[in-house]
Amino acid sequence: MENTTRPNQHLVSVRNLTFFRGDKKIFDNISLDFERGKITAIMGPSGTGKTTLLKLIGGQLTPNSGKVLFDGQNVHQLALAELYELRKKMGMLFQSGALLTDLNVFENVAFPLREHTQLPESMIRTLVLMKLQAIGLRGARNLMPSELSGGMARRVALARAIALDPTMIMYDEPFTGQDPISLGVLLHLIKALNTTLQLTSIIVSHDVQETSAIADYIYIISEGKVVDHGTPAQIQQSESEWVQQFMHGDADGPVHFHYSAPDYIDDLFSNAQH
Amino acid sequence: MLQLIQKLGQTTLASFSKLGRSSFYLGHILKCIPSILLRPRLLVNQLYSVGVLSFLIIAISGLFVGMVLGLQGYYTLSDFGAEASLGVMVAASLVRELGPVVTALLFAGRAGSALTAEIGLMKATEQLSGMEMMAVDPIQRIITPRFLAGIISMPILGVLFSSIGIFGGHLVGVGMLGVDNGAFWAQMQAKIDFRDDVINGVIKSLVFGFTVTWIALFEGYDTVPTSEGVSRATTRTVVNSAFAILGLDFILTALMFGDH
Amino acid sequence: MQHSPTQDTLVGLFVASGIIGLFFLAMQISNLGSFVDEDTFTVTAHFQNSGGLKIKSPVSMAGVKIGQVSRISLDTDHRAKVEMKIQARYTNIPSDTTASIFTAGLLGEQYVNLEPGGLDDNLTDNSEIDITQSAIILEQALGQFLFKKSADK
């Protein structure tokens, strides 16, 4: 696998990564590759540590073993200053949006620009308005985060994530809890940003339909391992029963509807005897 | 029994690990101070929310504490015919003890809990994490200005508490109970030493400001990122601050006034 | 953060009020006010017993505070050598002034009282007050009183 990886083709490579949280093994020797300029999705049931994977890529968590390469650099061997430099090339869209609650929409998008550049105020204004125009919320620039709907907050967070023109953007559960219209807007935005800005996108999600619709490549993770990977079409044809159940959302399958328990009848009667 | 000892051991280890984490945290904050001094705008914002917003509660409490001291002091001193010493009594109690200590306790309740809740919520809503991913160090950008503001605000508030308290004592003693105005001030001036009393009081305030702000900011940063976690952290800030203030006050008093 | 001029003003007022408060404590409450920018000259007096006199105990004349005790030590004759700093503007204190150690009230603090004499030349820096009266030690006074009483009988 290693020798087939051409560094210029994959922006991010996760190699033999193992990660424990306490005694619990979250990832067991997994390897993934994220191709430049493509949308790669990581899917899996809730609680499989998909968000943790993003934090590992972003260097917010350190793996127990294995490595993450970003553009050829080992993320976890960088000094703090270098890591911060690297993060300017990564955008991340948090599930909650993570907007700064004491700043309005305009200031939130301006925040990374103000922190990292010495641009004059007029330039910042132009840049922020361009980003807000791209996500269609130029008119909402004076609202506070508390006045935004969930979908709008996520769009503002997206504008903020692309403020520094990163090479990669990571989306953490972008579709969760969105009404159909917001969902459509977000799908459109992710796709549009990917093509117009040549962004490399990583989407973490368990929303099968939406993600399959825009992803170029899909990894399916369960219980710390990569269960299957391929293009959406390949995944749909997967031979794994588990993947089929996940993709179609069947109530019963390899993952049982019932949490493991003693026999139902026995259980009822054993209770009655007391 | 064995369980009890085991529990004690766990608690001890947990406290040590917390102490270690908070020390690293403090080190990180201290390293960030120069960069914040270059951006005074951040500091001014925090001086407003930490200092200015605590002013009212400090002023009102100071006035009442001073008035009570005037009243109680008068009744005790008049038994010995020493009402003229009322000014000394009020000023000495305020400047040495009550000013720094009560201000710090009120500060912990007003500003400290607010800081913990604010930082805790920022953590719970991934704002701190989000900042890290925007390559902005939250300890530098968010925590350090608040830390500095706490250290600067506390002595100011302490001095104001004492000053307003002395006016309160004057109001009751001279205004209501008829203590001689000249004696009130003259005895005070003769007995209160600027370096030994006033400056030592300010030093106490500085130490309390440092400690309370550190506790508040650490509890917020270390909080379990849920609403329950934030509320627990807020309580811990107030309780731990109170213990720290009173314990430190004893040590500082022994060091400062012990050799008199 | 978003900022407003009002906020700046309030922070400015807050810091200024802190400085004013400290100034108030320094000048109005503590002894700093009585010595700032004031020259002093030192006079010495020897007492049999300095009693509860301390450094910074006031030195007064006719009830007005004119200086404070700066140093107390033992001289070669086993007497207490008390150095006092007198404010420089009091230049007309006669050289035959008497220094006594009094107590303010029954339980009050002890202070040095200067009783002016009648000579024309005045005390200057490093001059010595020859006529002194020691502190009255309550226990001694009581003892003498009781002794006298019993002797009278």
XYZ file of N, CA, C and O in Angstrom, chain A residues 28-162:
540
model
N -7.958 0.847 15.301
C -7.057 -0.287 15.372
C -6.294 -0.393 14.056
O -6.793 -0.965 13.085
N -5.132 0.224 13.993
C -4.247 0.073 12.852
C -4.936 0.388 11.526
O -4.975 -0.447 10.627
N -5.495 1.597 11.420
C -6.199 1.905 10.178
C -5.334 2.777 9.269
O -4.468 3.519 9.727
N -5.567 2.631 7.966
C -4.868 3.448 6.976
C -5.886 3.997 5.991
O -6.719 3.251 5.481
N -5.833 5.293 5.743
C -6.739 5.916 4.774
C -5.945 6.928 3.947
O -4.923 7.438 4.393
N -6.438 7.171 2.731
C -5.802 8.188 1.897
C -6.858 9.160 1.399
O -7.979 8.773 1.090
N -6.472 10.424 1.352
C -7.410 11.442 0.877
C -6.788 12.139 -0.321
O -5.731 12.762 -0.222
N -7.470 11.993 -1.438
C -6.903 12.484 -2.695
C -7.120 13.986 -2.844
O -8.144 14.515 -2.420
N -6.136 14.628 -3.412
C -6.203 16.077 -3.653
C -7.406 16.455 -4.496
O -7.718 15.808 -5.493
N -8.087 17.511 -4.115
C -9.163 18.065 -4.933
C -10.416 17.222 -4.994
O -11.328 17.512 -5.767
N -10.466 16.151 -4.211
C -11.650 15.289 -4.239
C -12.422 15.393 -2.928
O -11.888 15.861 -1.918
N -13.647 14.920 -2.955
C -14.433 14.840 -1.724
C -14.374 13.395 -1.239
O -14.818 12.480 -1.934
N -13.767 13.192 -0.100
C -13.695 11.854 0.466
C -14.568 11.819 1.706
O -14.495 12.725 2.545
N -15.389 10.777 1.808
C -16.290 10.693 2.954
C -15.843 9.577 3.881
O -15.349 8.543 3.426
N -15.991 9.814 5.164
C -15.774 8.770 6.153
C -17.122 8.514 6.792
O -17.707 9.425 7.379
N -17.615 7.289 6.618
C -18.936 7.012 7.162
C -18.841 5.880 8.165
O -17.919 5.082 8.163
N -19.843 5.826 9.018
C -19.891 4.768 10.008
C -20.926 5.116 11.037
O -21.386 6.250 11.101
N -21.300 4.132 11.849
C -22.317 4.387 12.860
C -21.838 5.412 13.890
O -20.639 5.669 14.003
N -22.790 5.956 14.631
C -22.436 6.911 15.682
C -21.520 6.237 16.695
O -21.627 5.050 16.952
N -20.629 7.008 17.236
C -19.771 6.489 18.301
C -18.600 5.669 17.812
O -17.941 4.992 18.595
N -18.290 5.727 16.502
C -17.118 4.993 16.031
C -15.889 5.894 15.994
O -14.849 5.495 15.503
N -16.014 7.100 16.475
C -14.834 7.962 16.557
C -14.497 8.651 15.255
O -13.333 8.934 14.989
N -15.503 8.969 14.454
C -15.222 9.654 13.189
C -14.705 11.065 13.448
O -13.759 11.522 12.799
N -15.330 11.733 14.434
C -14.859 13.078 14.790
C -13.441 13.014 15.345
O -12.607 13.875 15.063
N -13.181 11.942 16.119
C -11.838 11.750 16.661
C -10.818 11.673 15.538
O -9.716 12.214 15.647
N -11.193 11.037 14.446
C -10.271 10.920 13.322
C -9.919 12.305 12.768
O -8.753 12.590 12.464
N -10.927 13.170 12.669
C -10.658 14.523 12.190
C -9.713 15.263 13.141
O -8.814 15.980 12.715
N -9.940 15.047 14.436
C -9.069 15.724 15.403
C -7.647 15.181 15.331
O -6.681 15.909 15.591
N -7.520 13.895 14.996
C -6.180 13.320 14.826
C -5.501 13.929 13.601
O -4.312 14.255 13.622
N -6.269 14.099 12.532
C -5.692 14.692 11.324
C -5.291 16.144 11.597
O -4.240 16.613 11.164
N -6.125 16.838 12.365
C -5.842 18.243 12.663
C -4.792 18.433 13.740
O -4.462 19.555 14.087
N -4.298 17.330 14.307
C -3.242 17.445 15.306
C -3.743 17.852 16.675
O -2.956 18.215 17.540
N -5.053 17.803 16.896
C -5.563 18.149 18.226
C -5.438 16.970 19.181
O -5.438 17.143 20.387
N -5.357 15.768 18.614
C -5.120 14.576 19.416
C -3.889 13.886 18.853
O -3.573 14.032 17.673
N -3.199 13.145 19.696
C -1.999 12.435 19.254
C -2.277 10.935 19.284
O -2.788 10.427 20.280
N -1.969 10.229 18.191
C -2.252 8.788 18.168
C -1.266 8.015 19.048
O -0.176 8.492 19.336
N -1.692 6.814 19.472
C -0.793 5.972 20.260
C 0.295 5.374 19.370
O 1.410 5.164 19.807
N -0.086 5.067 18.121
C 0.947 4.666 17.167
C 0.440 4.988 15.773
O -0.736 5.262 15.578
N 1.355 4.956 14.804
C 0.983 5.311 13.442
C 1.170 6.793 13.215
O 1.566 7.526 14.116
N 0.916 7.220 11.972
C 1.167 8.625 11.683
C 0.150 9.192 10.705
O -0.566 8.460 10.028
N 0.090 10.495 10.679
C -0.762 11.210 9.738
C 0.144 12.138 8.935
O 0.879 12.945 9.505
N 0.115 11.974 7.609
C 0.936 12.843 6.768
C 0.041 13.854 6.079
O -0.958 13.496 5.470
N 0.387 15.110 6.215
C -0.333 16.156 5.500
C 0.668 16.796 4.549
O 1.642 17.397 4.996
N 0.432 16.620 3.270
C 1.348 17.184 2.280
C 2.792 16.738 2.550
O 3.732 17.518 2.425
N 2.937 15.492 2.995
C 4.274 14.961 3.239
C 4.820 15.230 4.627
O 5.825 14.662 5.025
N 4.140 16.092 5.405
C 4.632 16.397 6.753
C 3.911 15.524 7.777
O 2.691 15.388 7.723
N 4.673 14.975 8.715
C 4.059 14.201 9.783
C 3.465 15.162 10.816
O 4.184 15.841 11.534
N 2.137 15.181 10.860
C 1.428 16.179 11.670
C 1.860 16.137 13.135
O 1.995 17.166 13.789
N 2.090 14.922 13.650
C 2.327 14.798 15.092
C 3.787 14.943 15.491
O 4.120 14.787 16.647
N 4.652 15.196 14.496
C 6.045 15.432 14.873
C 6.427 16.893 14.723
O 7.588 17.257 14.869
N 5.434 17.727 14.432
C 5.733 19.146 14.256
C 5.785 19.840 15.606
O 5.103 19.450 16.548
N 6.603 20.872 15.683
C 6.577 21.735 16.869
C 5.265 22.511 16.853
O 4.630 22.641 15.801
N 4.873 23.024 18.000
C 3.563 23.676 18.109
C 3.404 24.808 17.093
O 2.376 24.931 16.435
N 4.456 25.609 16.934
C 4.380 26.737 16.004
C 4.182 26.242 14.568
O 3.390 26.807 13.806
N 4.887 25.135 14.222
C 4.746 24.588 12.861
C 3.348 24.011 12.657
O 2.756 24.132 11.584
N 2.841 23.377 13.733
C 1.504 22.799 13.651
C 0.466 23.892 13.399
O -0.426 23.743 12.564
N 0.635 25.023 14.115
C -0.305 26.125 13.915
C -0.192 26.671 12.492
O -1.182 27.050 11.887
N 1.033 26.692 11.978
C 1.244 27.143 10.605
C 0.509 26.216 9.636
O -0.156 26.655 8.701
N 0.625 24.905 9.936
C -0.008 23.897 9.084
C -1.525 24.039 9.114
O -2.207 23.895 8.088
N -2.051 24.343 10.304
C -3.512 24.404 10.443
C -4.119 25.546 9.631
O -5.312 25.536 9.353
N -3.289 26.533 9.281
C -3.818 27.603 8.437
C -4.232 27.045 7.072
O -5.009 27.656 6.354
N -3.650 25.880 6.711
C -4.015 25.263 5.429
C -5.215 24.337 5.567
O -5.671 23.755 4.594
N -5.667 24.138 6.808
C -6.820 23.266 7.018
C -7.983 24.110 7.511
O -7.824 24.956 8.376
N -9.159 23.849 6.962
C -10.341 24.449 7.557
C -11.109 23.334 8.215
O -11.002 22.179 7.808
N -11.845 23.655 9.252
C -12.676 22.599 9.833
C -14.032 23.174 10.168
O -14.149 24.249 10.746
N -15.047 22.431 9.772
C -16.409 22.842 10.070
C -16.926 21.946 11.178
O -17.131 20.751 10.980
N -17.116 22.538 12.346
C -17.586 21.740 13.474
C -19.086 21.505 13.377
O -19.811 22.293 12.777
N -19.492 20.420 14.011
C -20.897 20.048 13.997
C -21.776 21.187 14.513
O -22.816 21.489 13.957
N -21.312 21.833 15.602
C -22.109 22.904 16.190
C -21.853 24.237 15.505
O -22.476 25.228 15.838
N -20.913 24.276 14.568
C -20.541 25.546 13.953
C -19.391 26.182 14.702
O -18.494 26.731 14.112
N -19.449 26.100 16.049
C -18.382 26.644 16.897
C -18.114 28.112 16.600
O -16.988 28.574 16.646
N -19.186 28.849 16.287
C -19.003 30.290 16.087
C -18.733 30.941 17.438
O -19.223 30.480 18.459
N -17.965 32.008 17.409
C -17.682 32.726 18.653
C -18.924 33.534 19.027
O -19.348 34.410 18.273
N -19.501 33.201 20.170
C -20.831 33.712 20.477
C -20.857 35.204 20.763
O -21.912 35.821 20.703
N -19.705 35.785 21.104
C -19.747 37.219 21.415
C -19.390 38.087 20.214
O -19.218 39.283 20.355
N -19.272 37.470 19.043
C -18.983 38.243 17.836
C -20.120 38.045 16.841
O -20.710 36.972 16.780
N -20.408 39.064 16.042
C -21.448 38.889 15.038
C -20.900 38.137 13.831
O -19.732 37.750 13.795
N -21.775 37.901 12.878
C -21.415 37.075 11.722
C -20.184 37.637 11.011
O -19.222 36.924 10.730
N -20.210 38.937 10.760
C -19.106 39.564 10.041
C -17.797 39.351 10.794
O -16.792 38.908 10.233
N -17.818 39.623 12.106
C -16.588 39.523 12.896
C -16.110 38.082 13.005
O -14.915 37.822 13.083
N -17.060 37.138 13.031
C -16.670 35.737 13.080
C -15.879 35.348 11.839
O -14.865 34.673 11.930
N -16.361 35.787 10.680
C -15.660 35.436 9.449
C -14.342 36.213 9.368
O -13.330 35.714 8.877
N -14.354 37.429 9.921
C -13.134 38.236 9.883
C -12.089 37.741 10.873
O -10.904 38.056 10.739
N -12.541 36.950 11.866
C -11.655 36.556 12.963
C -10.319 35.956 12.507
O -9.253 36.456 12.890
N -10.331 34.895 11.670
C -9.026 34.344 11.272
C -8.177 35.335 10.485
O -6.953 35.348 10.628
N -8.843 36.201 9.716
C -8.084 37.195 8.945
C -7.409 38.189 9.887
O -6.248 38.544 9.718
N -8.151 38.622 10.886
C -7.585 39.579 11.837
C -6.451 38.953 12.642
O -5.481 39.612 12.997
N -6.611 37.660 12.959
C -5.597 37.004 13.782
C -4.311 36.736 13.010
O -3.229 36.798 13.560
N -4.466 36.390 11.730
C -3.298 35.897 11.008
C -2.734 36.853 9.977
O -1.706 36.588 9.386
N -3.439 37.924 9.689
C -2.917 38.840 8.678
C -2.897 40.250 9.241
O -3.537 40.537 10.238
N -2.163 41.090 8.581
C -2.112 42.503 8.981
C -2.850 43.342 7.936
O -2.527 44.500 7.727
N -3.842 42.724 7.295
C -4.526 43.423 6.211
C -5.243 44.669 6.721
O -5.735 44.685 7.850
N -5.313 45.698 5.882
C -6.082 46.888 6.285
C -7.569 46.563 6.363
O -8.045 45.616 5.731
N -8.281 47.378 7.148
C -9.688 47.120 7.424
C -10.526 47.006 6.145
O -11.396 46.143 6.033
N -10.212 47.857 5.142
C -11.012 47.846 3.918
C -10.850 46.508 3.186
O -11.809 45.951 2.655
N -9.636 45.987 3.216
C -9.357 44.702 2.564
C -10.094 43.580 3.287
O -10.692 42.702 2.650
N -10.054 43.623 4.610
C -10.750 42.596 5.382
C -12.238 42.622 5.062
O -12.869 41.596 4.840
N -12.774 43.830 4.986
C -14.205 43.962 4.692
C -14.524 43.319 3.343
O -15.467 42.535 3.230
N -13.716 43.618 2.341
C -13.944 43.046 1.017
C -13.889 41.526 1.066
O -14.773 40.834 0.544
N -12.855 40.991 1.711
C -12.694 39.539 1.766
C -13.867 38.888 2.481
O -14.422 37.885 2.009
N -14.267 39.472 3.613
C -15.360 38.881 4.383
C -16.642 38.899 3.562
O -17.379 37.904 3.511
N -16.901 40.022 2.898
C -18.129 40.096 2.106
C -18.105 39.094 0.958
O -19.124 38.503 0.613
N -16.916 38.859 0.397
C -16.814 37.841 -0.667
C -17.152 36.461 -0.133
O -17.883 35.693 -0.758
N -16.605 36.148 1.043
C -16.875 34.826 1.626
C -18.356 34.694 1.971
O -18.974 33.659 1.749
N -18.915 35.784 2.527
C -20.324 35.724 2.905
C -21.209 35.614 1.668
O -22.235 34.936 1.681
N -20.794 36.281 0.590
C -21.543 36.176 -0.662
C -21.534 34.724 -1.154
O -22.553 34.204 -1.592
N -20.380 34.075 -1.023
C -20.245 32.702 -1.506
C -21.213 31.763 -0.795
O -21.706 30.803 -1.379
N -21.484 32.025 0.481
C -22.407 31.149 1.199
C -23.809 31.757 1.269
O -24.703 31.210 1.903
N -23.991 32.913 0.615
C -25.322 33.492 0.493
C -25.839 34.184 1.733
O -27.044 34.355 1.892
N -24.949 34.577 2.660
C -25.427 35.222 3.884
C -24.832 36.622 4.057
O -24.630 37.087 5.168
N -24.562 37.286 2.918
C -23.990 38.618 3.001
C -24.937 39.559 3.740
O -24.517 40.464 4.443
N -26.248 39.292 3.585
C -27.233 40.159 4.217
C -27.340 39.948 5.723
O -27.933 40.754 6.429
N -26.773 38.835 6.222
C -26.926 38.520 7.650
C -25.708 38.926 8.440
O -25.511 38.478 9.560
N -24.893 39.809 7.858
C -23.571 40.049 8.465
C -23.648 40.642 9.855
O -22.747 40.474 10.648
N -24.754 41.345 10.170
C -24.806 41.988 11.485
C -25.516 41.158 12.550
O -25.665 41.589 13.684
N -25.965 39.949 12.169
C -26.655 39.121 13.165
C -25.644 38.491 14.116
O -24.491 38.262 13.773
N -26.117 38.206 15.325
C -25.280 37.482 16.281
C -25.533 35.982 16.095
O -26.608 35.581 15.640
N -24.571 35.139 16.469
C -24.749 33.694 16.284
C -26.038 33.157 16.913
O -26.655 32.237 16.383
N -26.465 33.756 18.035
C -27.679 33.254 18.686
C -28.926 33.524 17.851
O -29.972 32.922 18.071
N -28.810 34.451 16.872
C -29.977 34.773 16.051
C -30.039 33.935 14.778
O -30.930 34.115 13.962
N -29.072 33.040 14.602
C -29.016 32.254 13.373
C -29.670 30.893 13.586
O -29.628 30.337 14.682
N -30.255 30.351 12.524
C -30.731 28.973 12.589
C -29.516 28.058 12.470
O -28.424 28.491 12.099
N -29.725 26.777 12.812
C -28.615 25.824 12.770
C -27.928 25.787 11.417
O -26.705 25.788 11.323
N -28.741 25.790 10.357
C -28.174 25.717 9.015
C -27.386 26.966 8.663
O -26.302 26.897 8.081
N -27.930 28.116 9.068
C -27.220 29.373 8.783
C -25.901 29.420 9.543
O -24.871 29.835 8.998
N -25.934 28.984 10.822
C -24.708 28.990 11.628
C -23.642 28.134 10.949
O -22.475 28.513 10.879
N -24.065 26.996 10.412
C -23.096 26.119 9.765
C -22.535 26.769 8.501
O -21.363 26.602 8.170
N -23.380 27.516 7.808
C -22.889 28.193 6.598
C -21.888 29.290 6.972
O -20.871 29.465 6.295
N -22.195 30.027 8.049
C -21.257 31.071 8.480
C -19.927 30.426 8.883
O -18.849 30.907 8.527
N -20.042 29.293 9.603
C -18.824 28.597 10.008
C -18.034 28.155 8.779
O -16.805 28.171 8.770
N -18.763 27.806 7.729
C -18.103 27.400 6.486
C -17.371 28.592 5.878
O -16.218 28.468 5.439
N -18.026 29.749 5.878
C -17.370 30.956 5.360
C -16.113 31.251 6.160
O -15.082 31.642 5.614
N -16.196 31.036 7.471
C -15.038 31.305 8.318
C -13.918 30.303 8.025
O -12.740 30.660 7.998
N -14.330 29.028 7.797
C -13.327 27.991 7.556
C -12.558 28.248 6.261
O -11.403 27.858 6.130
N -13.218 28.906 5.275
C -12.523 29.151 4.008
C -11.918 30.555 3.950
O -11.366 30.950 2.926
